[in-house]
């Protein structure tokens, strides 16, 4: 097979036609013709990996979790791909048959921008939900690109919320109560259950981030594969432990995602190895490479999943989303088995 040539996908695959072949049989047949390349040829290896992911993931539906999974995406270190990770994982999950809500809890509003959501000043937003106790249902907007993806936007008003929240009753739990009420509202009016809720945080440890930690049941931490990657992580983990002790006993770090990975450099490989050594159970197998397409997408009001779905970055986020859903499905099966044994 010529490197860079289109992967066969139309008409016949071996002796089994597209119309009659089960998806898994067809995928297996296609994967058989994709050559393997060693890491000594990184460009060729990346092309082969992209081809495999394209075949494996295109059109695949991901498993629904047993209950709504609420994940806070956090890292107080700026520039690690936190918002990028939030919106692209959300879009990947939604494109794969799941119902997803993004809560943009960062005054910069970058998640809202990437999802094509209106967040001009005066738009009902997280600010009104937190400070004025507006029902979240009144602030939720649907993404124009993906109908099963919703967002509660952030406006510039949110930048003043840190100060205003200080004097309010139950200041740390306002977002959690609003989300719980919204989930109950969707159920009451017959709207489909949300499968995943992703909460994007500002790169700081103020009351907005505390609200996000109290809202989430688990934490996803993006870590960039660069110098000082683990800098500040110990402080973040201490903050999570504090939230566990006082405000949200069930909170835990479930997932670590390596971002901005460049396999051609020794530094990236060393950082990845160090993170996997310290957090073997939490770190996803999939890492997110540096990608121009991922960086360009928000300027068009899109995630990379709709801007360039065949790009390396989009395929990596789709693979990471699948890995998360598989972990959740495995945990659900284990919990069900445990329940049956103790019944």
Coordinates of C-alpha atoms in Angstrom, one line a residue:
X1 CA 0.0 0.0 0.0
X2 CA 1.4 3.4 -1.0
X3 CA 2.0 5.7 2.0
X4 CA -0.5 8.5 2.0
X5 CA -2.8 6.8 -0.4
X6 CA -6.5 6.7 0.5
X7 CA -7.5 3.9 2.8
X8 CA -9.9 1.6 0.9
X9 CA -13.4 2.2 2.2
X10 CA -15.8 2.0 -0.6
X11 CA -17.2 -0.9 -2.6
X12 CA -15.7 -4.3 -1.8
X13 CA -13.5 -5.2 1.2
X14 CA -12.1 -8.6 0.3
X15 CA -15.0 -10.7 -0.7
X16 CA -17.5 -8.9 1.6
X17 CA -19.4 -5.8 0.4
X18 CA -20.0 -2.6 2.3
X19 CA -23.8 -3.2 2.3
X20 CA -23.6 -6.7 3.8
X21 CA -20.4 -6.5 6.1
X22 CA -21.0 -5.9 9.8
X23 CA -19.1 -2.8 10.8
X24 CA -16.6 -4.6 13.0
X25 CA -15.8 -7.1 10.2
X26 CA -15.4 -4.3 7.7
X27 CA -13.1 -2.3 10.1
X28 CA -11.0 -5.4 10.8
X29 CA -10.5 -5.9 7.0
X30 CA -9.5 -2.3 6.5
X31 CA -7.1 -2.3 9.4
X32 CA -5.3 -5.4 7.9
X33 CA -4.2 -3.3 5.0
X34 CA -2.7 -0.4 7.0
X35 CA 1.1 -0.9 7.2
X36 CA 3.0 -0.7 10.5
X37 CA 5.9 1.8 10.9
X38 CA 8.4 2.1 13.7
X39 CA 9.0 5.2 15.8
X40 CA 12.2 5.6 13.8
X41 CA 10.0 7.1 11.1
X42 CA 7.7 9.4 13.1
X43 CA 5.9 11.0 10.2
X44 CA 5.1 7.7 8.6
X45 CA 4.1 6.2 12.0
X46 CA 1.7 9.1 12.6
X47 CA 0.1 8.7 9.2
X48 CA -0.4 5.0 9.9
X49 CA -1.8 5.8 13.4
X50 CA -4.2 8.4 11.9
X51 CA -5.4 5.9 9.3
X52 CA -6.1 3.2 12.0
X53 CA -7.9 5.7 14.1
X54 CA -10.0 6.9 11.2
X55 CA -11.1 3.4 10.4
X56 CA -11.6 2.4 14.0
X57 CA -13.6 5.4 15.1
X58 CA -15.5 6.8 12.2
X59 CA -19.2 6.3 12.7
X60 CA -18.7 4.4 16.0
X61 CA -21.2 5.0 18.8
X62 CA -19.7 5.1 22.3
X63 CA -21.3 3.4 25.3
X64 CA -23.6 5.4 27.5
X65 CA -22.7 5.6 31.2
X66 CA -25.1 4.1 33.8
X67 CA -25.5 7.6 35.3
X68 CA -24.6 11.1 34.3
X69 CA -20.8 11.6 34.6
X70 CA -19.8 15.0 35.9
X71 CA -16.2 15.8 35.2
X72 CA -14.3 19.0 36.2
X73 CA -11.4 19.8 33.8
X74 CA -8.8 21.6 35.9
X75 CA -5.2 22.7 36.0
X76 CA -4.3 26.1 37.6
X77 CA -1.3 26.3 35.3
X78 CA -2.2 28.2 32.2
X79 CA -1.6 27.1 28.6
X80 CA -1.9 23.4 29.1
X81 CA -4.8 22.8 26.8
X82 CA -7.5 22.8 29.4
X83 CA -10.3 24.6 27.5
X84 CA -9.2 22.9 24.2
X85 CA -9.4 19.5 25.9
X86 CA -12.9 20.3 27.4
X87 CA -14.5 21.4 24.1
X88 CA -12.9 18.7 21.9
X89 CA -13.7 15.9 24.3
X90 CA -17.2 17.2 24.6
X91 CA -17.6 17.4 20.8
X92 CA -16.1 13.9 20.4
X93 CA -18.5 12.4 22.9
X94 CA -21.5 14.2 21.4
X95 CA -20.6 13.2 17.8
X96 CA -20.4 9.6 19.0
X97 CA -24.0 9.4 20.1
X98 CA -23.9 10.8 23.6
X99 CA -25.7 13.8 25.2
X100 CA -23.1 16.3 26.5
X101 CA -23.2 19.6 28.5
X102 CA -20.3 22.0 28.8
X103 CA -20.3 24.5 31.7
X104 CA -18.0 27.3 30.8
X105 CA -16.9 28.5 34.2
X106 CA -14.0 30.6 33.0
X107 CA -14.5 34.4 32.6
X108 CA -12.5 34.4 29.3
X109 CA -15.3 32.4 27.7
X110 CA -13.0 30.5 25.4
X111 CA -15.0 27.3 25.6
X112 CA -18.2 29.2 24.6
X113 CA -16.3 30.7 21.6
X114 CA -15.0 27.3 20.4
X115 CA -18.5 25.8 20.6
X116 CA -20.0 28.6 18.6
X117 CA -22.1 29.8 21.5
X118 CA -23.3 33.4 21.9
X119 CA -21.6 34.9 25.0
X120 CA -21.9 38.6 24.6
X121 CA -22.4 40.7 27.7
X122 CA -26.1 40.4 28.7
X123 CA -26.5 36.9 27.5
X124 CA -27.9 34.5 30.2
X125 CA -24.8 32.8 31.5
X126 CA -23.0 31.0 34.4
X127 CA -22.8 34.4 36.1
X128 CA -26.6 34.7 36.4
X129 CA -26.8 31.1 37.5
X130 CA -24.2 31.6 40.3
X131 CA -25.0 35.1 41.5
X132 CA -28.7 35.6 40.7
X133 CA -29.7 32.0 41.0
X134 CA -31.2 31.9 37.6
X135 CA -32.3 28.3 36.6
X136 CA -29.6 26.8 34.5
X137 CA -32.2 25.8 31.9
X138 CA -32.6 29.5 31.0
X139 CA -28.9 29.8 30.3
X140 CA -28.3 26.6 28.3
X141 CA -27.7 26.9 24.6
X142 CA -27.4 24.2 22.0
X143 CA -24.2 24.1 19.9
X144 CA -24.9 25.1 16.2
X145 CA -22.6 22.3 15.0
X146 CA -23.7 19.3 17.1
X147 CA -27.3 19.0 18.2
X148 CA -26.6 16.7 21.2
X149 CA -24.0 19.2 22.6
X150 CA -25.2 22.0 25.0
X151 CA -23.3 24.8 26.7
X152 CA -23.8 27.2 29.6
X153 CA -21.8 30.1 28.4
X154 CA -19.5 32.5 30.3
X155 CA -19.6 36.2 29.7
X156 CA -17.3 39.0 30.9
X157 CA -19.7 39.5 33.8
X158 CA -18.2 36.3 35.3
X159 CA -14.9 38.1 36.0
X160 CA -16.7 40.0 38.9
X161 CA -18.3 36.9 40.3
X162 CA -15.2 36.0 42.5
X163 CA -15.8 39.1 44.6
X164 CA -19.6 38.9 44.6
X165 CA -19.7 35.2 45.6
X166 CA -17.7 36.0 48.8
X167 CA -20.7 37.5 50.6
X168 CA -23.3 35.0 49.3
X169 CA -24.9 32.1 51.3
X170 CA -23.6 28.6 50.3
X171 CA -21.1 30.3 48.0
X172 CA -19.1 27.1 47.3
X173 CA -22.1 24.9 46.3
X174 CA -24.2 27.2 44.1
X175 CA -23.1 25.7 40.8
X176 CA -23.6 22.1 42.1
X177 CA -27.2 22.9 43.2
X178 CA -28.0 24.6 40.0
X179 CA -26.7 21.7 37.9
X180 CA -28.6 19.1 40.1
X181 CA -31.8 21.1 39.6
X182 CA -31.2 21.3 35.9
X183 CA -30.7 17.5 35.6
X184 CA -33.9 17.0 37.5
X185 CA -35.7 19.6 35.3
X186 CA -34.6 17.7 32.1
X187 CA -36.0 14.5 33.5
X188 CA -39.2 16.2 34.6
X189 CA -39.9 17.6 31.1
X190 CA -38.9 14.5 29.3
X191 CA -35.6 15.7 27.8
X192 CA -33.0 13.1 27.2
X193 CA -30.6 12.3 30.1
X194 CA -27.2 14.0 29.9
X195 CA -24.4 11.4 29.6
X196 CA -21.5 13.7 30.4
X197 CA -21.2 17.1 31.9
X198 CA -17.8 18.8 31.5
X199 CA -17.0 21.9 33.6
X200 CA -14.2 24.2 32.4
X201 CA -12.3 26.1 35.0
X202 CA -10.2 29.3 35.1
X203 CA -6.5 28.8 35.6
X204 CA -6.7 29.8 39.3
X205 CA -7.9 28.4 42.6
X206 CA -10.6 31.0 43.5
X207 CA -14.3 30.5 44.3
X208 CA -15.1 29.8 40.6
X209 CA -12.8 26.8 40.6
X210 CA -14.0 25.7 44.1
X211 CA -17.6 25.7 42.7
X212 CA -16.4 23.6 39.8
X213 CA -14.7 21.1 42.1
X214 CA -17.8 20.9 44.3
X215 CA -19.9 20.4 41.2
X216 CA -17.8 17.6 39.6
X217 CA -17.7 14.1 40.9
X218 CA -14.3 13.5 39.3
X219 CA -11.4 15.6 37.9
X220 CA -9.6 15.4 34.6
X221 CA -6.2 17.1 34.5
X222 CA -4.5 18.0 31.2
X223 CA -0.8 18.0 31.6
X224 CA 1.4 19.4 28.8
X225 CA 4.5 17.5 27.8
X226 CA 6.9 20.4 28.4
X227 CA 9.3 21.7 31.0
X228 CA 7.7 22.2 34.4
X229 CA 4.8 19.9 33.4
X230 CA 4.3 18.8 37.0
X231 CA 4.9 22.2 38.5
X232 CA 1.9 23.3 40.6
X233 CA 0.3 19.8 40.3
X234 CA 1.0 19.1 44.0
X235 CA -0.8 22.3 44.9
X236 CA -3.7 21.3 42.7
X237 CA -3.9 17.8 44.4
X238 CA -3.8 19.4 47.8
X239 CA -6.7 21.7 46.8
X240 CA -8.7 18.6 45.6
X241 CA -7.9 16.9 48.9
X242 CA -9.2 19.9 50.8
X243 CA -12.4 19.9 48.7
X244 CA -12.8 16.2 49.4
X245 CA -12.5 16.7 53.2
X246 CA -14.8 19.7 53.5
X247 CA -17.2 20.0 50.6
X248 CA -17.3 17.0 48.2
X249 CA -16.3 13.7 49.7
X250 CA -16.6 11.8 46.4
X251 CA -14.3 14.0 44.4
X252 CA -11.3 12.2 42.9
X253 CA -8.8 12.5 40.1
X254 CA -10.0 10.0 37.6
X255 CA -8.1 11.0 34.4
X256 CA -4.9 12.6 33.3
X257 CA -4.4 13.5 29.7
X258 CA -1.0 14.3 28.2
X259 CA -1.3 17.3 25.8
X260 CA 1.0 19.1 23.3
X261 CA 3.0 15.8 22.9
X262 CA 5.8 15.7 20.3
X263 CA 7.1 12.2 20.1
X264 CA 10.2 13.4 18.1
X265 CA 11.6 15.0 21.2
X266 CA 13.3 13.3 24.2
X267 CA 11.8 15.9 26.5
X268 CA 8.2 15.0 25.6
X269 CA 9.0 11.3 26.0
X270 CA 10.6 11.9 29.4
X271 CA 7.7 14.0 30.7
X272 CA 5.2 11.4 29.5
X273 CA 7.2 8.6 31.2
X274 CA 7.3 10.6 34.4
X275 CA 3.6 11.3 34.5
X276 CA 2.8 7.7 33.7
X277 CA 5.1 6.5 36.5
X278 CA 3.5 8.8 39.1
X279 CA -0.1 8.3 37.9
X280 CA -0.3 4.9 36.1
X281 CA -4.0 4.2 36.7
X282 CA -5.2 7.7 35.8
X283 CA -3.1 8.6 32.7
X284 CA -4.8 7.8 29.4
X285 CA -2.9 5.7 26.9
X286 CA -3.8 8.3 24.3
X287 CA -1.8 11.6 24.2
X288 CA -2.7 14.7 22.2
X289 CA -0.1 15.9 19.8
X290 CA 0.8 19.5 19.0
X291 CA -1.5 20.5 16.2
X292 CA -2.0 23.7 14.2
X293 CA -5.5 22.6 13.3
X294 CA -6.5 22.3 16.9
X295 CA -5.2 25.8 17.6
X296 CA -6.9 27.3 14.5
X297 CA -10.4 25.9 15.1
X298 CA -11.6 28.3 17.9
X299 CA -11.0 31.3 15.6
X300 CA -13.7 29.9 13.4
X301 CA -16.1 29.3 16.3
X302 CA -15.6 25.6 16.1
X303 CA -13.9 22.7 17.8
X304 CA -11.4 20.7 15.7
X305 CA -13.9 17.9 15.6
X306 CA -16.0 19.9 13.1
X307 CA -13.3 22.2 11.7
X308 CA -11.1 19.4 10.5
X309 CA -12.4 16.0 11.7
X310 CA -9.7 14.0 9.8
X311 CA -6.8 15.9 11.3
X312 CA -4.3 14.2 13.7
X313 CA -5.6 16.3 16.6
X314 CA -9.2 15.5 16.0
X315 CA -8.5 11.8 15.8
X316 CA -6.5 11.9 19.0
X317 CA -9.3 13.6 20.9
X318 CA -11.8 11.1 19.5
X319 CA -9.5 8.3 20.6
X320 CA -9.2 9.8 24.1
X321 CA -12.9 10.2 24.4
X322 CA -13.4 6.6 23.5
X323 CA -10.9 5.5 26.1
X324 CA -12.7 7.5 28.7
X325 CA -16.1 5.9 27.8
X326 CA -14.5 2.4 27.9
X327 CA -13.1 3.1 31.4
X328 CA -16.5 4.3 32.5
X329 CA -18.2 1.2 31.0
X330 CA -15.8 -1.1 32.7
X331 CA -16.4 0.6 36.1
X332 CA -20.1 0.4 35.6
X333 CA -19.9 -3.3 34.9
X334 CA -17.7 -3.8 38.0
X335 CA -20.2 -1.9 40.1
X336 CA -23.1 -3.9 38.7
X337 CA -21.3 -7.2 39.4
X338 CA -20.5 -6.0 43.0
X339 CA -24.2 -5.1 43.5
X340 CA -25.4 -8.4 42.3
X341 CA -22.9 -10.3 44.5
X342 CA -24.2 -8.4 47.6
X343 CA -27.9 -8.5 46.7

